[in-house]
JSON list of N, CA and C in Angstrom, two decimals:
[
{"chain": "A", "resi": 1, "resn": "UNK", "atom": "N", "xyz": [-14.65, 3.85, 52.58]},
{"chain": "A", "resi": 1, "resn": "UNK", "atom": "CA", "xyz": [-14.09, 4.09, 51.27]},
{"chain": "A", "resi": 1, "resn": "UNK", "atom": "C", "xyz": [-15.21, 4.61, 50.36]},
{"chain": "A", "resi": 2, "resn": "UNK", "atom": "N", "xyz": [-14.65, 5.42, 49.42]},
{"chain": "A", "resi": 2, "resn": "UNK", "atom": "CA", "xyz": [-15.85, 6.36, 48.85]},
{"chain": "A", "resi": 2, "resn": "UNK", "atom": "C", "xyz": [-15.07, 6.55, 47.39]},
{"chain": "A", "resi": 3, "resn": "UNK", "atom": "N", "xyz": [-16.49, 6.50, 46.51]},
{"chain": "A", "resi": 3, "resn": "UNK", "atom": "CA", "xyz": [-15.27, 6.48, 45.01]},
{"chain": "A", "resi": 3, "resn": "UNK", "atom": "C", "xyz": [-16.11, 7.51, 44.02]},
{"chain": "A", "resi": 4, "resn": "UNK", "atom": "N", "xyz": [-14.91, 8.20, 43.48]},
{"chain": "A", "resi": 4, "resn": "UNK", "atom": "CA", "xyz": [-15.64, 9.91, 42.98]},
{"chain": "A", "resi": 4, "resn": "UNK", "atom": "C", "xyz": [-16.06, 9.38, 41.62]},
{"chain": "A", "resi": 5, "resn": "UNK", "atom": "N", "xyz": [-15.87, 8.04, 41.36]},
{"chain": "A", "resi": 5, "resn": "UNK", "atom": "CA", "xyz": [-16.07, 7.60, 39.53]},
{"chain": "A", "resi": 5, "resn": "UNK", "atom": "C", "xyz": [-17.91, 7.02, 39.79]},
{"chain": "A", "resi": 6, "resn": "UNK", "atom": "N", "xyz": [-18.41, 8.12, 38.80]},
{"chain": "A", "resi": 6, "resn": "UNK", "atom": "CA", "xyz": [-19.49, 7.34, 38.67]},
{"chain": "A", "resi": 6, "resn": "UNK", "atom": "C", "xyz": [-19.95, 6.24, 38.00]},
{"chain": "A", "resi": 7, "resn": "UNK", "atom": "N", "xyz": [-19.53, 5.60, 37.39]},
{"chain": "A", "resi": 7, "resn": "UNK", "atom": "CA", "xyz": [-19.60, 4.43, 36.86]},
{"chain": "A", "resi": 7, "resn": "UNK", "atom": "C", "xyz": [-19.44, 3.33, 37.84]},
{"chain": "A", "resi": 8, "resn": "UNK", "atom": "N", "xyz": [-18.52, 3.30, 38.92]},
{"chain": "A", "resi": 8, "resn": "UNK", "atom": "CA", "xyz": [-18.38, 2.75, 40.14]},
{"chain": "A", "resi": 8, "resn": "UNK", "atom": "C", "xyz": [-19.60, 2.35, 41.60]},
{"chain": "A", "resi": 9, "resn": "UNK", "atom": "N", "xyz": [-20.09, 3.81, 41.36]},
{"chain": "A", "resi": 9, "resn": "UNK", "atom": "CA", "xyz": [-21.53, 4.14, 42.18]},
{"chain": "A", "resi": 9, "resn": "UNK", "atom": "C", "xyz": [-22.68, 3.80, 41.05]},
{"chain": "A", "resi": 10, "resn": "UNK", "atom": "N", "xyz": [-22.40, 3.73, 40.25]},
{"chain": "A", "resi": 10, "resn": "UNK", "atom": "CA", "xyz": [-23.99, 3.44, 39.52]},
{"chain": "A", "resi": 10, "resn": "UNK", "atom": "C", "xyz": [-24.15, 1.96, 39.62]},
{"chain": "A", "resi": 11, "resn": "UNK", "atom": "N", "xyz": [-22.57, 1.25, 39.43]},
{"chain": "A", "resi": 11, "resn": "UNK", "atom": "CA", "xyz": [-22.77, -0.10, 39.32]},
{"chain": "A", "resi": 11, "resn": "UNK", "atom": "C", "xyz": [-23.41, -0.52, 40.52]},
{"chain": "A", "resi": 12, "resn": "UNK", "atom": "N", "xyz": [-22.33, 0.08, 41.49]},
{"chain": "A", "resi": 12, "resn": "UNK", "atom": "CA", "xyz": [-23.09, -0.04, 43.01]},
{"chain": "A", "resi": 12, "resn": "UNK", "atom": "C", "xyz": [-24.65, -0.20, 43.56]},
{"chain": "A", "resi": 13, "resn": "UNK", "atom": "N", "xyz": [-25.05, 0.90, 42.84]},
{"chain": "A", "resi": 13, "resn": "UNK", "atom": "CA", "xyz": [-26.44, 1.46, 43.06]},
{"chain": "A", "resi": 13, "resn": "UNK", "atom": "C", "xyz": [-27.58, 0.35, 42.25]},
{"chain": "A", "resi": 14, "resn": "UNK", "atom": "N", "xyz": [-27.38, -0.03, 41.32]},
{"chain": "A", "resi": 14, "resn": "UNK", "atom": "CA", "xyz": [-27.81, -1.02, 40.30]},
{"chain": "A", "resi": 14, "resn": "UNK", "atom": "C", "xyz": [-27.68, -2.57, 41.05]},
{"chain": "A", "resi": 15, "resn": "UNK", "atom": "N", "xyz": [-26.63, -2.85, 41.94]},
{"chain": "A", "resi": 15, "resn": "UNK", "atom": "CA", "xyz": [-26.78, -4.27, 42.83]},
{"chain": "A", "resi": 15, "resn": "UNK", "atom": "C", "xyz": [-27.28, -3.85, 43.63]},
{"chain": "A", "resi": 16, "resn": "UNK", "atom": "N", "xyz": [-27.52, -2.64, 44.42]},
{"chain": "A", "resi": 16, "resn": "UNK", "atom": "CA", "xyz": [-28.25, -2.84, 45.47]},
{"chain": "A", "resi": 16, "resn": "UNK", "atom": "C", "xyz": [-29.61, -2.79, 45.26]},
{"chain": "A", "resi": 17, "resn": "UNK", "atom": "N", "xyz": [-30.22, -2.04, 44.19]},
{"chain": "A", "resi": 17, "resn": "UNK", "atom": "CA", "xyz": [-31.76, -2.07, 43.32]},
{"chain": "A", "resi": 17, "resn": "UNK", "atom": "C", "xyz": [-32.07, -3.24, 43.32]},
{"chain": "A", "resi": 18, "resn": "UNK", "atom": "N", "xyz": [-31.21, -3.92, 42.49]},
{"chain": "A", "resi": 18, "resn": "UNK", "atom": "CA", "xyz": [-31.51, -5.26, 42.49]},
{"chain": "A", "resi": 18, "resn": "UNK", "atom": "C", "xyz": [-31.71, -6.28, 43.82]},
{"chain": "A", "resi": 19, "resn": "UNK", "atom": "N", "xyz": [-30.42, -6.46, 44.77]},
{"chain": "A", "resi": 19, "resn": "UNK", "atom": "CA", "xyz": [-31.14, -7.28, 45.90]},
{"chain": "A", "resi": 19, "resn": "UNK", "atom": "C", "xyz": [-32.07, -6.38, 46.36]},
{"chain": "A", "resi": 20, "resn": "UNK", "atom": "N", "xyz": [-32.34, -5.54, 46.41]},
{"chain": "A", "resi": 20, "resn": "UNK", "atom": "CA", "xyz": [-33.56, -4.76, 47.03]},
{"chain": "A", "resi": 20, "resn": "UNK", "atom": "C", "xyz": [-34.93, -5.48, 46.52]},
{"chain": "A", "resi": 21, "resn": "UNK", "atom": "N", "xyz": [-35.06, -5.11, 45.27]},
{"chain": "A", "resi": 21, "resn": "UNK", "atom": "CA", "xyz": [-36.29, -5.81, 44.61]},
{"chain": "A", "resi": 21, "resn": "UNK", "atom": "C", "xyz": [-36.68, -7.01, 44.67]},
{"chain": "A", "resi": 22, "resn": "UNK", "atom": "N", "xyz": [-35.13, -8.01, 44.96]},
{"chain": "A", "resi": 22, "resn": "UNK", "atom": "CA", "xyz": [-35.11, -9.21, 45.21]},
{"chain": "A", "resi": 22, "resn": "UNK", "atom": "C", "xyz": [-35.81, -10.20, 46.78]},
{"chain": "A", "resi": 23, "resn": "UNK", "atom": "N", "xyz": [-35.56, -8.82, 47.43]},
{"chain": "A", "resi": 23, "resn": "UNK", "atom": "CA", "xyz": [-35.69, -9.28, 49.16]},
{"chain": "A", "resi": 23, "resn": "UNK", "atom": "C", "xyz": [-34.76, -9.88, 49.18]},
{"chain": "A", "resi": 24, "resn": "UNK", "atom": "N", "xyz": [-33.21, -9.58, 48.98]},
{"chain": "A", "resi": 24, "resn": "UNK", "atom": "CA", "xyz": [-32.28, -10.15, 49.17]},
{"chain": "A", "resi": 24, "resn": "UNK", "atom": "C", "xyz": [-31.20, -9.23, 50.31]},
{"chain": "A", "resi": 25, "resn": "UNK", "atom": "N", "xyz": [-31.61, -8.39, 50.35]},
{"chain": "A", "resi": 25, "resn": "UNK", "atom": "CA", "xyz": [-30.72, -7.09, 51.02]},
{"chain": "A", "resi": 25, "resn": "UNK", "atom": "C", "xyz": [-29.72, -7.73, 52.33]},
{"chain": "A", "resi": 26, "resn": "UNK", "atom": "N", "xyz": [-30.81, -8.76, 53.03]},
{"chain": "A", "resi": 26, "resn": "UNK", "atom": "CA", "xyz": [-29.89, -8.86, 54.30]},
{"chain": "A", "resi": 26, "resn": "UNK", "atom": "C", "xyz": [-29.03, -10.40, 53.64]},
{"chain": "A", "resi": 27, "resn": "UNK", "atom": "N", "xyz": [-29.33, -11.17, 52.92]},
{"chain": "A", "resi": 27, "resn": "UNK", "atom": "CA", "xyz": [-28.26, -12.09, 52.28]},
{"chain": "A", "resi": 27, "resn": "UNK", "atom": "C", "xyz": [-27.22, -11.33, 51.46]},
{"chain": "A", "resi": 28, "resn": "UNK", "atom": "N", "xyz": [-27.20, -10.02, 50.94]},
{"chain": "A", "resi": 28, "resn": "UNK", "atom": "CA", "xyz": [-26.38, -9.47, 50.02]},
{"chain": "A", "resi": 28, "resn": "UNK", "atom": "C", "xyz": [-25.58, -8.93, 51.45]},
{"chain": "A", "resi": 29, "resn": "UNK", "atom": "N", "xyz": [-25.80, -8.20, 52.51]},
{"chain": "A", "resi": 29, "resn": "UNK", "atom": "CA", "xyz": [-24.95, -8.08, 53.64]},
{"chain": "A", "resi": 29, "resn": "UNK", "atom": "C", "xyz": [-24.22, -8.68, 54.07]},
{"chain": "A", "resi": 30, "resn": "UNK", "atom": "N", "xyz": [-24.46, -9.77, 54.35]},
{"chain": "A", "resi": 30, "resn": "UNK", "atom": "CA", "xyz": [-23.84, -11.05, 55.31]},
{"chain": "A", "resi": 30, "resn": "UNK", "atom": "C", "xyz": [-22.70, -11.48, 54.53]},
{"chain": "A", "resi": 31, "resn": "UNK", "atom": "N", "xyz": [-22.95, -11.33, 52.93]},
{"chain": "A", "resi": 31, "resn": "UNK", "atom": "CA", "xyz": [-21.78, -12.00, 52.07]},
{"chain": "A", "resi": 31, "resn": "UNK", "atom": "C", "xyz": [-21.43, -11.24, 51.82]},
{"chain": "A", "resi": 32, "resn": "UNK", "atom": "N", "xyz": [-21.63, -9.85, 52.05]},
{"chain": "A", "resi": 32, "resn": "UNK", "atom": "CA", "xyz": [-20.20, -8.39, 52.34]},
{"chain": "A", "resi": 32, "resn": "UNK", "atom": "C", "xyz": [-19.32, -8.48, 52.96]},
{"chain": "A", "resi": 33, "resn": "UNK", "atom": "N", "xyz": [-19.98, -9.02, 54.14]},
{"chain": "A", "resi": 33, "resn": "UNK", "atom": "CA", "xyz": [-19.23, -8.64, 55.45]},
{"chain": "A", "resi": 33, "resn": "UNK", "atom": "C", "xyz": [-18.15, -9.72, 55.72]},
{"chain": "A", "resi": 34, "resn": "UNK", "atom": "N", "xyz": [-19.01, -11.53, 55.16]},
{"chain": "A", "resi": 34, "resn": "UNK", "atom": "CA", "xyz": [-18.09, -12.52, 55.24]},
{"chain": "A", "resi": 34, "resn": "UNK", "atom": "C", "xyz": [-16.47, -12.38, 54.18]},
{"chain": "A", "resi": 35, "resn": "UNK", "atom": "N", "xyz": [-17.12, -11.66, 52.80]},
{"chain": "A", "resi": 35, "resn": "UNK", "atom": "CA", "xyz": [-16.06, -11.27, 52.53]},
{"chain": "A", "resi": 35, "resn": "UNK", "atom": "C", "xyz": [-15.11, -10.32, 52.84]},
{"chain": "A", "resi": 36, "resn": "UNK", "atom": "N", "xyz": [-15.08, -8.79, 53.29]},
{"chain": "A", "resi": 36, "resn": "UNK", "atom": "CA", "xyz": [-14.63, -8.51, 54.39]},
{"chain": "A", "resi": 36, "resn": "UNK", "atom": "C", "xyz": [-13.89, -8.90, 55.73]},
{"chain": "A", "resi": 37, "resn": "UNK", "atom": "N", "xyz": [-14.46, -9.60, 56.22]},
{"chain": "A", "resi": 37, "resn": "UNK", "atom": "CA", "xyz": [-13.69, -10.45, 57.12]},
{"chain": "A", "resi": 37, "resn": "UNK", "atom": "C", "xyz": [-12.76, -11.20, 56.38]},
{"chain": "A", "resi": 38, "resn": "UNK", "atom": "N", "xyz": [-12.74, -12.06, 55.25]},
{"chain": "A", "resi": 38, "resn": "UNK", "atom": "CA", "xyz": [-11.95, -13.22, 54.41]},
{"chain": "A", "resi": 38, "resn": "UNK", "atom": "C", "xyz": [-10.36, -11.80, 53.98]},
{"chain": "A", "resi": 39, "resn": "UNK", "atom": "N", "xyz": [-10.87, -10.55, 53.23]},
{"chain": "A", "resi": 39, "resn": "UNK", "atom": "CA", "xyz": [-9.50, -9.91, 53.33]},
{"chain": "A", "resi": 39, "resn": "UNK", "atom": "C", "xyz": [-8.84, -9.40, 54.41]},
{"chain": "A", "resi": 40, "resn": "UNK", "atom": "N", "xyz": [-10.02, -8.88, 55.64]},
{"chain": "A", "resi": 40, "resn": "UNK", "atom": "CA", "xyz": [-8.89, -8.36, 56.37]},
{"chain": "A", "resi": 40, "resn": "UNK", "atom": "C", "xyz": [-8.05, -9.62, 56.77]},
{"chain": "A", "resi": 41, "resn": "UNK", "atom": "N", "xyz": [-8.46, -10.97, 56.80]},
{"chain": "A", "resi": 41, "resn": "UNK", "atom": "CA", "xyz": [-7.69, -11.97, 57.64]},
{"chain": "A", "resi": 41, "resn": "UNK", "atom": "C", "xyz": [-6.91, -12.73, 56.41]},
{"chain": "A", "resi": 42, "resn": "UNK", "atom": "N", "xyz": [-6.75, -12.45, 55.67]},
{"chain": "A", "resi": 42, "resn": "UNK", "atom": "CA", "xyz": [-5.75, -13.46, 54.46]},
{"chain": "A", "resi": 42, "resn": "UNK", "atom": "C", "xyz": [-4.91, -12.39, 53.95]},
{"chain": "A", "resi": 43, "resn": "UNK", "atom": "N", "xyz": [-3.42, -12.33, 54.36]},
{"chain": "A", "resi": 43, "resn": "UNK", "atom": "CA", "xyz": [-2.83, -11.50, 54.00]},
{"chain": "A", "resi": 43, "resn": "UNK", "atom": "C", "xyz": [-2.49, -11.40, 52.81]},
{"chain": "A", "resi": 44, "resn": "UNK", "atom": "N", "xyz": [-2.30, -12.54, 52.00]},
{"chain": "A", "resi": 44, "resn": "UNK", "atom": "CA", "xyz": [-2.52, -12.83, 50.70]},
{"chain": "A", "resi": 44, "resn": "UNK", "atom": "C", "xyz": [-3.26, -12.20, 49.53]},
{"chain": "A", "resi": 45, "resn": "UNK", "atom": "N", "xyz": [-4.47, -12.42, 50.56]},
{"chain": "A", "resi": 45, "resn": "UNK", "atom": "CA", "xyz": [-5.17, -11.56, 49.36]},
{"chain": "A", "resi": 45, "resn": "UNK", "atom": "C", "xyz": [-5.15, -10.16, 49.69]}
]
């Protein structure tokens, strides 16, 4: 998924600066992906 609004990508770009600077990059992954997994499997949400 890809989004043509830049305001969308800057925000984007601005959390990933941040865990970057943080040394957080591979904890900011893992809680992508766990969330990811949580929608594809809860039809609910």
């Amino acid at each position: 998924m890809s989004s043509k609004d830049p305001r969308v990508e800057g925000y984007a770009k601005a959390l990933f600066d941040i865990a970057q600077a943080e040394g957080a990059l591979d904890q900011v992954e893992d809680e992508l992906f766990r969330f990811a997994r949580t929608l594809e499997n809860e039809i609910r949400l």
